[in-house]
mmCIF file of N, CA and C in Angstrom:
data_model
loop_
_atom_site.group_PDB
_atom_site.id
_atom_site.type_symbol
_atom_site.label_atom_id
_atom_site.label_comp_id
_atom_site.label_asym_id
_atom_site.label_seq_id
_atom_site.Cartn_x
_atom_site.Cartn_y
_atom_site.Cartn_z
ATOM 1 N N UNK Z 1 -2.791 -11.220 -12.243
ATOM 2 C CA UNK Z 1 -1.431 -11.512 -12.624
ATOM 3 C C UNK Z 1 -0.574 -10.263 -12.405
ATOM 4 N N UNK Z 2 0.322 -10.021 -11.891
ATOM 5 C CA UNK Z 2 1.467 -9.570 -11.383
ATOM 6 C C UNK Z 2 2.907 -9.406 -12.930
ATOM 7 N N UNK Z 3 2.421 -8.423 -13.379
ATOM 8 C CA UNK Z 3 4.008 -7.882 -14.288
ATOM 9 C C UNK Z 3 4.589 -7.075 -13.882
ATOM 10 N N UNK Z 4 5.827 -6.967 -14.181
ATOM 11 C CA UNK Z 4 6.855 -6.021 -14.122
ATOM 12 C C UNK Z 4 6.910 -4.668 -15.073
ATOM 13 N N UNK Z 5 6.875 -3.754 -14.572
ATOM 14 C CA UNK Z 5 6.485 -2.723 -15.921
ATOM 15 C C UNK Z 5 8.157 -2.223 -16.121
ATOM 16 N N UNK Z 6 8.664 -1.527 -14.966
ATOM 17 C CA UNK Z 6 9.928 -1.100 -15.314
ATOM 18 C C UNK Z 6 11.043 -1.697 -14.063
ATOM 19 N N UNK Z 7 12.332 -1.853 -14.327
ATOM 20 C CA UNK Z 7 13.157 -2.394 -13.553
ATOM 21 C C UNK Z 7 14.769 -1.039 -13.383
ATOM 22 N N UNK Z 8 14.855 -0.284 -12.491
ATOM 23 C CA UNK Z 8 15.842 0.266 -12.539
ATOM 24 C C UNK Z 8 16.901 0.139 -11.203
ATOM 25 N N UNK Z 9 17.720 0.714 -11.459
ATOM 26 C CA UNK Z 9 18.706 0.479 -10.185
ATOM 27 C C UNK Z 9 18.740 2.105 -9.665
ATOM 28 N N UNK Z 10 18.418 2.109 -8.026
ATOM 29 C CA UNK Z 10 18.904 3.451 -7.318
ATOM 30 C C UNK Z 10 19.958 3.089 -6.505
ATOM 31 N N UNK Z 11 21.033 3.405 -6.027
ATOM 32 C CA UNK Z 11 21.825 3.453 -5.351
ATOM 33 C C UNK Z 11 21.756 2.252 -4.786
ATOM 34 N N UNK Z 12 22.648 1.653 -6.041
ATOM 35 C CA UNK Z 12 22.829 -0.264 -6.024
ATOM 36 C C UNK Z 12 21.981 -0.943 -5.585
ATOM 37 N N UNK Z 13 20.584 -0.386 -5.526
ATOM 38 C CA UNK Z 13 19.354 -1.229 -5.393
ATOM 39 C C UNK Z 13 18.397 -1.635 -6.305
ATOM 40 N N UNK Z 14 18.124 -2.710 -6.612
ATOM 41 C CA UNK Z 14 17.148 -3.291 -7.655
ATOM 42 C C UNK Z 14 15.722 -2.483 -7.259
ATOM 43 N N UNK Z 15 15.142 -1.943 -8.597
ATOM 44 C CA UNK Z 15 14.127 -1.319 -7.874
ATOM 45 C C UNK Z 15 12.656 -1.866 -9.022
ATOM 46 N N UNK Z 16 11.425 -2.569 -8.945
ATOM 47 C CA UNK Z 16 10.685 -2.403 -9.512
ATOM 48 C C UNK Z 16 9.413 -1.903 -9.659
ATOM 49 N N UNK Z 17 8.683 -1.398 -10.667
ATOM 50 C CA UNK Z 17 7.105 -0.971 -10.726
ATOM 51 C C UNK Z 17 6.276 -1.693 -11.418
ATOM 52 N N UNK Z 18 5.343 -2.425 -10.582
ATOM 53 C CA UNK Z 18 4.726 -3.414 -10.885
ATOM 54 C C UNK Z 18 3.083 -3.169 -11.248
ATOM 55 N N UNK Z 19 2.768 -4.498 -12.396
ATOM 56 C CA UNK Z 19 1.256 -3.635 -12.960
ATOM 57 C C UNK Z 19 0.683 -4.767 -12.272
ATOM 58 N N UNK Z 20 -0.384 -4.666 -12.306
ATOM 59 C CA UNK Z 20 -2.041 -6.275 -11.918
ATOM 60 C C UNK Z 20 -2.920 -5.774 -12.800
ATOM 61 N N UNK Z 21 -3.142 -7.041 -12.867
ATOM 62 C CA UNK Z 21 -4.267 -7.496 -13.749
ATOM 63 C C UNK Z 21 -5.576 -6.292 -13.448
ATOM 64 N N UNK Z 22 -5.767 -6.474 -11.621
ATOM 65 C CA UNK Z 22 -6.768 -6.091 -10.906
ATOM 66 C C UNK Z 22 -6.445 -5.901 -9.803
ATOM 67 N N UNK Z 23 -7.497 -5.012 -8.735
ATOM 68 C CA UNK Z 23 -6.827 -4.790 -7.630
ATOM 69 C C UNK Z 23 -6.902 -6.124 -6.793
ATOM 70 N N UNK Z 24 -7.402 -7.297 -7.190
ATOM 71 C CA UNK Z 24 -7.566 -8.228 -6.522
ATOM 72 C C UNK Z 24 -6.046 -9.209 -6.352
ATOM 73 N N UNK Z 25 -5.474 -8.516 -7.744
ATOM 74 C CA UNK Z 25 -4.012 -9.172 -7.684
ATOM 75 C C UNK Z 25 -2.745 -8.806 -6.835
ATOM 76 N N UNK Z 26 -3.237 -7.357 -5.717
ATOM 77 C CA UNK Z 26 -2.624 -6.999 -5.148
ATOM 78 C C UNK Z 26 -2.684 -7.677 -3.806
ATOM 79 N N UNK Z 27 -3.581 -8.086 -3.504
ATOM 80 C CA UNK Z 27 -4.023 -8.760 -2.404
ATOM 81 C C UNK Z 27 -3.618 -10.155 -1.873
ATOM 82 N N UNK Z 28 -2.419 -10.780 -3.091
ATOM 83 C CA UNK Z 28 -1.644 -12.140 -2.991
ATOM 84 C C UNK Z 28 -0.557 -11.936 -2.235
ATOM 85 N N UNK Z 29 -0.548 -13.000 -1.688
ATOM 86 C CA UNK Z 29 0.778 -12.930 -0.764
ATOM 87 C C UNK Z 29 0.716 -11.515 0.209
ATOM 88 N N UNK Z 30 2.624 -11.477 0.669
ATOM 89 C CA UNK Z 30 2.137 -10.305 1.611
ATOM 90 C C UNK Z 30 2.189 -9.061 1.078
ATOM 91 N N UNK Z 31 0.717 -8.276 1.015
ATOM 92 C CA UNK Z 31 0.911 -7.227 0.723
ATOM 93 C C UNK Z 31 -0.462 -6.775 1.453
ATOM 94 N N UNK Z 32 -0.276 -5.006 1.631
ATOM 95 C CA UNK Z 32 -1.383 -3.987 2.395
ATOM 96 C C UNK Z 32 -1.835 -2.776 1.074
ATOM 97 N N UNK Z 33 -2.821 -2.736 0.727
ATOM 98 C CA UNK Z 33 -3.803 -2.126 -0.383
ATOM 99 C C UNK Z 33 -4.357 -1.089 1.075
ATOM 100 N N UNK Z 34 -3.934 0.254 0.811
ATOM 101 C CA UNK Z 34 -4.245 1.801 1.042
ATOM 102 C C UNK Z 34 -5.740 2.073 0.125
ATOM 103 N N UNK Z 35 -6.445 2.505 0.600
ATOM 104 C CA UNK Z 35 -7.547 2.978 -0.227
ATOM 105 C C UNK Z 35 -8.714 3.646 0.586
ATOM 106 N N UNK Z 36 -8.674 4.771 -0.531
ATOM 107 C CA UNK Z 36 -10.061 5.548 0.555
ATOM 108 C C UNK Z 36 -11.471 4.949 0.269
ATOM 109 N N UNK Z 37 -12.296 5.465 1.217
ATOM 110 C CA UNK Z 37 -13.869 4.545 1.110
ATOM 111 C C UNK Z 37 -14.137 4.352 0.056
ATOM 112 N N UNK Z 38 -14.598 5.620 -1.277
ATOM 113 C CA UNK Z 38 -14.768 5.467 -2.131
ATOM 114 C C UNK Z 38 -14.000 4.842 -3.090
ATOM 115 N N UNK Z 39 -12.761 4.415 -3.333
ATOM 116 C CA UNK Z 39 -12.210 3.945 -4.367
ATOM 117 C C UNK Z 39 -12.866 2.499 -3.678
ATOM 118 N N UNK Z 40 -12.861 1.980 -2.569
ATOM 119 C CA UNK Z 40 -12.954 0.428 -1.879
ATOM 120 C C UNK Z 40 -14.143 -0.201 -2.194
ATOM 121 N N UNK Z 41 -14.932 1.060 -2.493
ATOM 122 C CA UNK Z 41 -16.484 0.742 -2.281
ATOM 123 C C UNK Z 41 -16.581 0.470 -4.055
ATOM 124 N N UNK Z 42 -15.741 1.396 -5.188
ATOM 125 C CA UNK Z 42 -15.894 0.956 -6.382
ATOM 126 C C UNK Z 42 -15.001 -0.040 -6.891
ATOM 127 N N UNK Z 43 -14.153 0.037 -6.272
ATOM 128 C CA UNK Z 43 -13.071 -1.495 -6.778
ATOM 129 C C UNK Z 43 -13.381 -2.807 -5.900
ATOM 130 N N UNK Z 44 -14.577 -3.265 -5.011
ATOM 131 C CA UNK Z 44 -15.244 -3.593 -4.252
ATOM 132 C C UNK Z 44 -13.778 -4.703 -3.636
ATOM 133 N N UNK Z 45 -13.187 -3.557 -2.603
ATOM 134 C CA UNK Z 45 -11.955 -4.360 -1.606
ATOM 135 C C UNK Z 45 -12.659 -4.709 -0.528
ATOM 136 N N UNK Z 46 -12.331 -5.862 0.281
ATOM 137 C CA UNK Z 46 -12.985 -6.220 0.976
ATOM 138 C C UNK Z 46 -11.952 -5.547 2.357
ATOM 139 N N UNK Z 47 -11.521 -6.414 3.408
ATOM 140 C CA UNK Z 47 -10.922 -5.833 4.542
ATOM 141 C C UNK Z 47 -9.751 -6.841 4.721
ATOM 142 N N UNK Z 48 -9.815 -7.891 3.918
ATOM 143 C CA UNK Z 48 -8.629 -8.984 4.856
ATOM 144 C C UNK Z 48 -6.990 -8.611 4.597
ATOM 145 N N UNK Z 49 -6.952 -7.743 3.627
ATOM 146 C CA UNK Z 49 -5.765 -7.150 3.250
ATOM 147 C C UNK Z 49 -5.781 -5.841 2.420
ATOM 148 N N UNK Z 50 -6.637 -5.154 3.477
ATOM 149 C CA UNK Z 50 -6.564 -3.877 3.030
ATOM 150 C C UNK Z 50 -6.844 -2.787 4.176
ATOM 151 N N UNK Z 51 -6.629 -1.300 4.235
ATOM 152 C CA UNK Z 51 -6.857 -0.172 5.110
ATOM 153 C C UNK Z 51 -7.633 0.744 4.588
ATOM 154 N N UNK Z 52 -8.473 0.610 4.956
ATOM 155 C CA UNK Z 52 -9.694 1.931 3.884
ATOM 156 C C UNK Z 52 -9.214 3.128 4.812
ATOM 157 N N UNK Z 53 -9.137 4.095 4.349
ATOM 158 C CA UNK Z 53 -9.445 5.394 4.997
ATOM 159 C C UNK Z 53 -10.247 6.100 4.627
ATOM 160 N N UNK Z 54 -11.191 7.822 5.239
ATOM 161 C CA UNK Z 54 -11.887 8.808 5.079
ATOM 162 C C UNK Z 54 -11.818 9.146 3.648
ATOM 163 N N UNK Z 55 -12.004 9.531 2.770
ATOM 164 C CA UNK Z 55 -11.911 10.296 1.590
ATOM 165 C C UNK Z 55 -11.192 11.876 2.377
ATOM 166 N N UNK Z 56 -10.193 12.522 1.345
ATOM 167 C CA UNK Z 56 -9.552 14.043 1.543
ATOM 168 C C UNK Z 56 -8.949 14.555 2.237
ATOM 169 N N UNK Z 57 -8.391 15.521 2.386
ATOM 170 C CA UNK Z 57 -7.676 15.981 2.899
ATOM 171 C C UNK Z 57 -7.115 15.673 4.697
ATOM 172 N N UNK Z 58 -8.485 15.906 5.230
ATOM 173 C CA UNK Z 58 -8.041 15.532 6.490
ATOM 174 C C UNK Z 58 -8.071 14.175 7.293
ATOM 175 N N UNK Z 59 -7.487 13.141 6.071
ATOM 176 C CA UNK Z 59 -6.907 11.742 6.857
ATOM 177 C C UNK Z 59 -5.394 11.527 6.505
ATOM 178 N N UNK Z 60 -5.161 12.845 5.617
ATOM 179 C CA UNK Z 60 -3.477 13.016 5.742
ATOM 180 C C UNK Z 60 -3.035 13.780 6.861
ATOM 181 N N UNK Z 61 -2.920 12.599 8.241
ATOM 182 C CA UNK Z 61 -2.568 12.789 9.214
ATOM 183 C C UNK Z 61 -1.867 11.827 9.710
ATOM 184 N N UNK Z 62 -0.400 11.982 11.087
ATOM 185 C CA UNK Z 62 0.312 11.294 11.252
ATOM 186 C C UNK Z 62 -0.499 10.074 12.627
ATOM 187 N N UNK Z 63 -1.732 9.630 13.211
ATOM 188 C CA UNK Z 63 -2.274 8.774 13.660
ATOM 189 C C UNK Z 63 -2.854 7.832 12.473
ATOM 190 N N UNK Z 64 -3.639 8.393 11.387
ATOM 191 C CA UNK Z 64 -3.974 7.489 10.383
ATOM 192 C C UNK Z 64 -2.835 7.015 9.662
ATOM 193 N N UNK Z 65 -1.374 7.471 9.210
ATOM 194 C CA UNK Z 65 -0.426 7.186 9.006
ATOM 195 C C UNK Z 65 0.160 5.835 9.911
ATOM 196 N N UNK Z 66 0.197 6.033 11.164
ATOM 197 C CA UNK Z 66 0.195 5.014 12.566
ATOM 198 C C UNK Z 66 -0.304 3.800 12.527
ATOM 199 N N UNK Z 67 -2.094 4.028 12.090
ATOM 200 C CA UNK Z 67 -3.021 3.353 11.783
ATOM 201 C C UNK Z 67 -2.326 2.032 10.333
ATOM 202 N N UNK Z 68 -2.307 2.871 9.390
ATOM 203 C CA UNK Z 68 -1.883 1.729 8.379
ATOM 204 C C UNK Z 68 -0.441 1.102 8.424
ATOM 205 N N UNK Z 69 0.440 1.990 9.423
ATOM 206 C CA UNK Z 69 1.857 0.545 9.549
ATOM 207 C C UNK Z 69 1.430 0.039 10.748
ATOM 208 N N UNK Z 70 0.518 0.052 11.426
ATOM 209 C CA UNK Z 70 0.233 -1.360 12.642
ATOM 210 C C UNK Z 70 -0.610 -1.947 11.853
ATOM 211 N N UNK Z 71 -1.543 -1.631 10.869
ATOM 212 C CA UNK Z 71 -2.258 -2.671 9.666
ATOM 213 C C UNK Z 71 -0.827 -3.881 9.433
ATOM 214 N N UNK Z 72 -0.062 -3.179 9.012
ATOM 215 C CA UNK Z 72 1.228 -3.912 8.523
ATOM 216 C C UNK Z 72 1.756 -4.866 9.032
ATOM 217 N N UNK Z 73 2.069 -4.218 10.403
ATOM 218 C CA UNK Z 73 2.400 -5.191 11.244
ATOM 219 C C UNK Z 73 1.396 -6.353 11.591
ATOM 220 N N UNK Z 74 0.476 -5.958 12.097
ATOM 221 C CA UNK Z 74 -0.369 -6.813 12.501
ATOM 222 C C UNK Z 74 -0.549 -8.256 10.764
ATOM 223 N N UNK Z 75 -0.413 -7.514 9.455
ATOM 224 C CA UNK Z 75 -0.564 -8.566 8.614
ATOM 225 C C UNK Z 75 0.438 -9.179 8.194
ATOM 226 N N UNK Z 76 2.069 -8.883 9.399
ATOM 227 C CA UNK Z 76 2.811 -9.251 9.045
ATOM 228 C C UNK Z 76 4.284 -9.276 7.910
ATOM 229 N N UNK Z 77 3.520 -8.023 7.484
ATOM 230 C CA UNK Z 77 4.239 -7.491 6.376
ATOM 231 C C UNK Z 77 5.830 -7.112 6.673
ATOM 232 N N UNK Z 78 6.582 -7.847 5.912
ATOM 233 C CA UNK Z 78 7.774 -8.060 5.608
ATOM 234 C C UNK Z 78 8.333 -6.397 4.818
ATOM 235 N N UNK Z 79 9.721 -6.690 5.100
ATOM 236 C CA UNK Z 79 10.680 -5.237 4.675
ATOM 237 C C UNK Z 79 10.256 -5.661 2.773
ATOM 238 N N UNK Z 80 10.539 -6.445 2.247
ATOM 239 C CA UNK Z 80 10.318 -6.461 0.834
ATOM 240 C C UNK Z 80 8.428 -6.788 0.199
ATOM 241 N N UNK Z 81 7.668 -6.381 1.627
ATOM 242 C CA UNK Z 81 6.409 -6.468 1.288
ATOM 243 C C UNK Z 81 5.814 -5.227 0.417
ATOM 244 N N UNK Z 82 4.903 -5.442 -0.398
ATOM 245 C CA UNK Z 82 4.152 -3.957 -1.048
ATOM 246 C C UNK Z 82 3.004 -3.343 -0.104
ATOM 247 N N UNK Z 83 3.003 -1.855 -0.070
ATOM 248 C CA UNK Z 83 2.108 -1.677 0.499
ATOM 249 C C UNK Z 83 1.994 -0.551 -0.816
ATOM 250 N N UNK Z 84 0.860 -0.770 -1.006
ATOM 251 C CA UNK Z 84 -0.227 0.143 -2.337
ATOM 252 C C UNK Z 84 -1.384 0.970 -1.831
ATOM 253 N N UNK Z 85 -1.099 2.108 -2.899
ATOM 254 C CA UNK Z 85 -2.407 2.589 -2.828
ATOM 255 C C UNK Z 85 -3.028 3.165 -3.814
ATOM 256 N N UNK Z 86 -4.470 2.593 -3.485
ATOM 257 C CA UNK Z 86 -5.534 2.573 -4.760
ATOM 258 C C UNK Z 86 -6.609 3.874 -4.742
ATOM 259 N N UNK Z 87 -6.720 4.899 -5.302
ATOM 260 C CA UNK Z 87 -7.521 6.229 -5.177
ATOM 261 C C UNK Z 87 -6.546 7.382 -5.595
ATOM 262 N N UNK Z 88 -6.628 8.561 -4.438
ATOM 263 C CA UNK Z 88 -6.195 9.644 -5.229
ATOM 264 C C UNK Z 88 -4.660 10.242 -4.065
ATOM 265 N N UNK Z 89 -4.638 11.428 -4.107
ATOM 266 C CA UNK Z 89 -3.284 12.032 -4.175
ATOM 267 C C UNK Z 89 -2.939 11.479 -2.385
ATOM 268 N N UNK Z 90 -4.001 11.585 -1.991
ATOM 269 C CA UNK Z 90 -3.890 11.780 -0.094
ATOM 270 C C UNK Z 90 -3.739 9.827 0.271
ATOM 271 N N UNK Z 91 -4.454 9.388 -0.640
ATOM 272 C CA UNK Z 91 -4.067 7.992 -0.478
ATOM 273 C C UNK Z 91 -2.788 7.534 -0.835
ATOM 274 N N UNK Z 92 -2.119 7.838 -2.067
ATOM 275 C CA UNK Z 92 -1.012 7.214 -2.657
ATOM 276 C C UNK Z 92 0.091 8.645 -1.877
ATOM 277 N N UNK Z 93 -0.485 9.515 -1.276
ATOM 278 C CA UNK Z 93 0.501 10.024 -0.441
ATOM 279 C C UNK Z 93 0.809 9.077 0.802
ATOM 280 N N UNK Z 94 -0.165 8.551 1.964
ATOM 281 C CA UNK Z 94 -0.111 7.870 2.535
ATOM 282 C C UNK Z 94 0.276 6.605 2.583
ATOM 283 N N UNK Z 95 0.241 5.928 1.547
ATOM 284 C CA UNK Z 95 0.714 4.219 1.371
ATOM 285 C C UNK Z 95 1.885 4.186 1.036
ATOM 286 N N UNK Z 96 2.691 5.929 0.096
ATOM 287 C CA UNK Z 96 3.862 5.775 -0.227
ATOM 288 C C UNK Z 96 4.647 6.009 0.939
ATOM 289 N N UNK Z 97 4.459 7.014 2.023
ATOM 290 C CA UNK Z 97 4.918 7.592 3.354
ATOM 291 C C UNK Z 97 5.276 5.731 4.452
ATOM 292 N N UNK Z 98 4.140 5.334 4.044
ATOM 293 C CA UNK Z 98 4.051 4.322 5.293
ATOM 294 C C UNK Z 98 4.994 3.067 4.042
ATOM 295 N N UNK Z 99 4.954 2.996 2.952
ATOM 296 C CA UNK Z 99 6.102 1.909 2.357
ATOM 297 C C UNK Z 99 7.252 2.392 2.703
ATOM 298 N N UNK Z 100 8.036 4.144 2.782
ATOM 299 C CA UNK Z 100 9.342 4.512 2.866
ATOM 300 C C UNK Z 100 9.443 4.294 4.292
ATOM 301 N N UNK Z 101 8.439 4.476 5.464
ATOM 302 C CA UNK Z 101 8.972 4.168 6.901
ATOM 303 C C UNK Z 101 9.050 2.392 7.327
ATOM 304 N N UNK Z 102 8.280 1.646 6.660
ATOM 305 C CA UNK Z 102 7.827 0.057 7.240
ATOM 306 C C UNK Z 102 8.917 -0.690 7.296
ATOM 307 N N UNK Z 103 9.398 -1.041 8.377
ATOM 308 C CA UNK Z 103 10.398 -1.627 8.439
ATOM 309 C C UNK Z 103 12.067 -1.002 8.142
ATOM 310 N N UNK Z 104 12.190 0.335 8.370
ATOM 311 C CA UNK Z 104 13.524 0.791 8.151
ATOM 312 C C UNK Z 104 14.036 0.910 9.189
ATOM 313 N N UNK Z 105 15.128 0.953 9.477
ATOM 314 C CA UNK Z 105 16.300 0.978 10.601
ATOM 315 C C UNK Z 105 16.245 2.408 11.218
#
């Protein structure tokens, strides 16, 4: 299940941060789940809507970056789609990088 945790406005834009139940609730509708091996392998994500990457430092790079917005594309993912990420700093660096570029002008 899908809640709303907080709702604010940035520069006349509705903006929200959303909780799940589970990571399985991220996986409804269109959305792309970021996650390195190890978080995938313990939150057991499968592949149909998700991008595993390397564990650390060196998959914060701009081809694996590449890598998860043609994930996007290819799953179709829409300008108001979520793209998440589940693990640590280099992951939720990456899923946040590739949500601020996906689909902008």
């Amino acid at each position: 299940m899908i809640r709303p945790l907080v709702e604010f406005g940035v520069g006349g834009r509705n903006c929200r941060v959303l909780s799940y139940d589970s990571p399985s609730g991220l996986l409804e509708g269109t959305s792309l789940v970021v996650a390195d091996r190890t978080s995938a392998a313990l939150l057991g994500l499968g592949s149909e809507r998700s991008y595993v990457i390397e564990p650390g430092e060196a998959s914060k790079r701009w081809d694996v970056l590449g890598e998860v917005l043609a994930r996007a594309a290819e799953l179709g993912l829409r300008r108001d789609s979520v793209i998440a990420g589940l693990g640590g700093g280099v992951v939720c660096d990456l899923a946040a990088l590739a949500a601020a570029l996906y689909m902008r002008g």
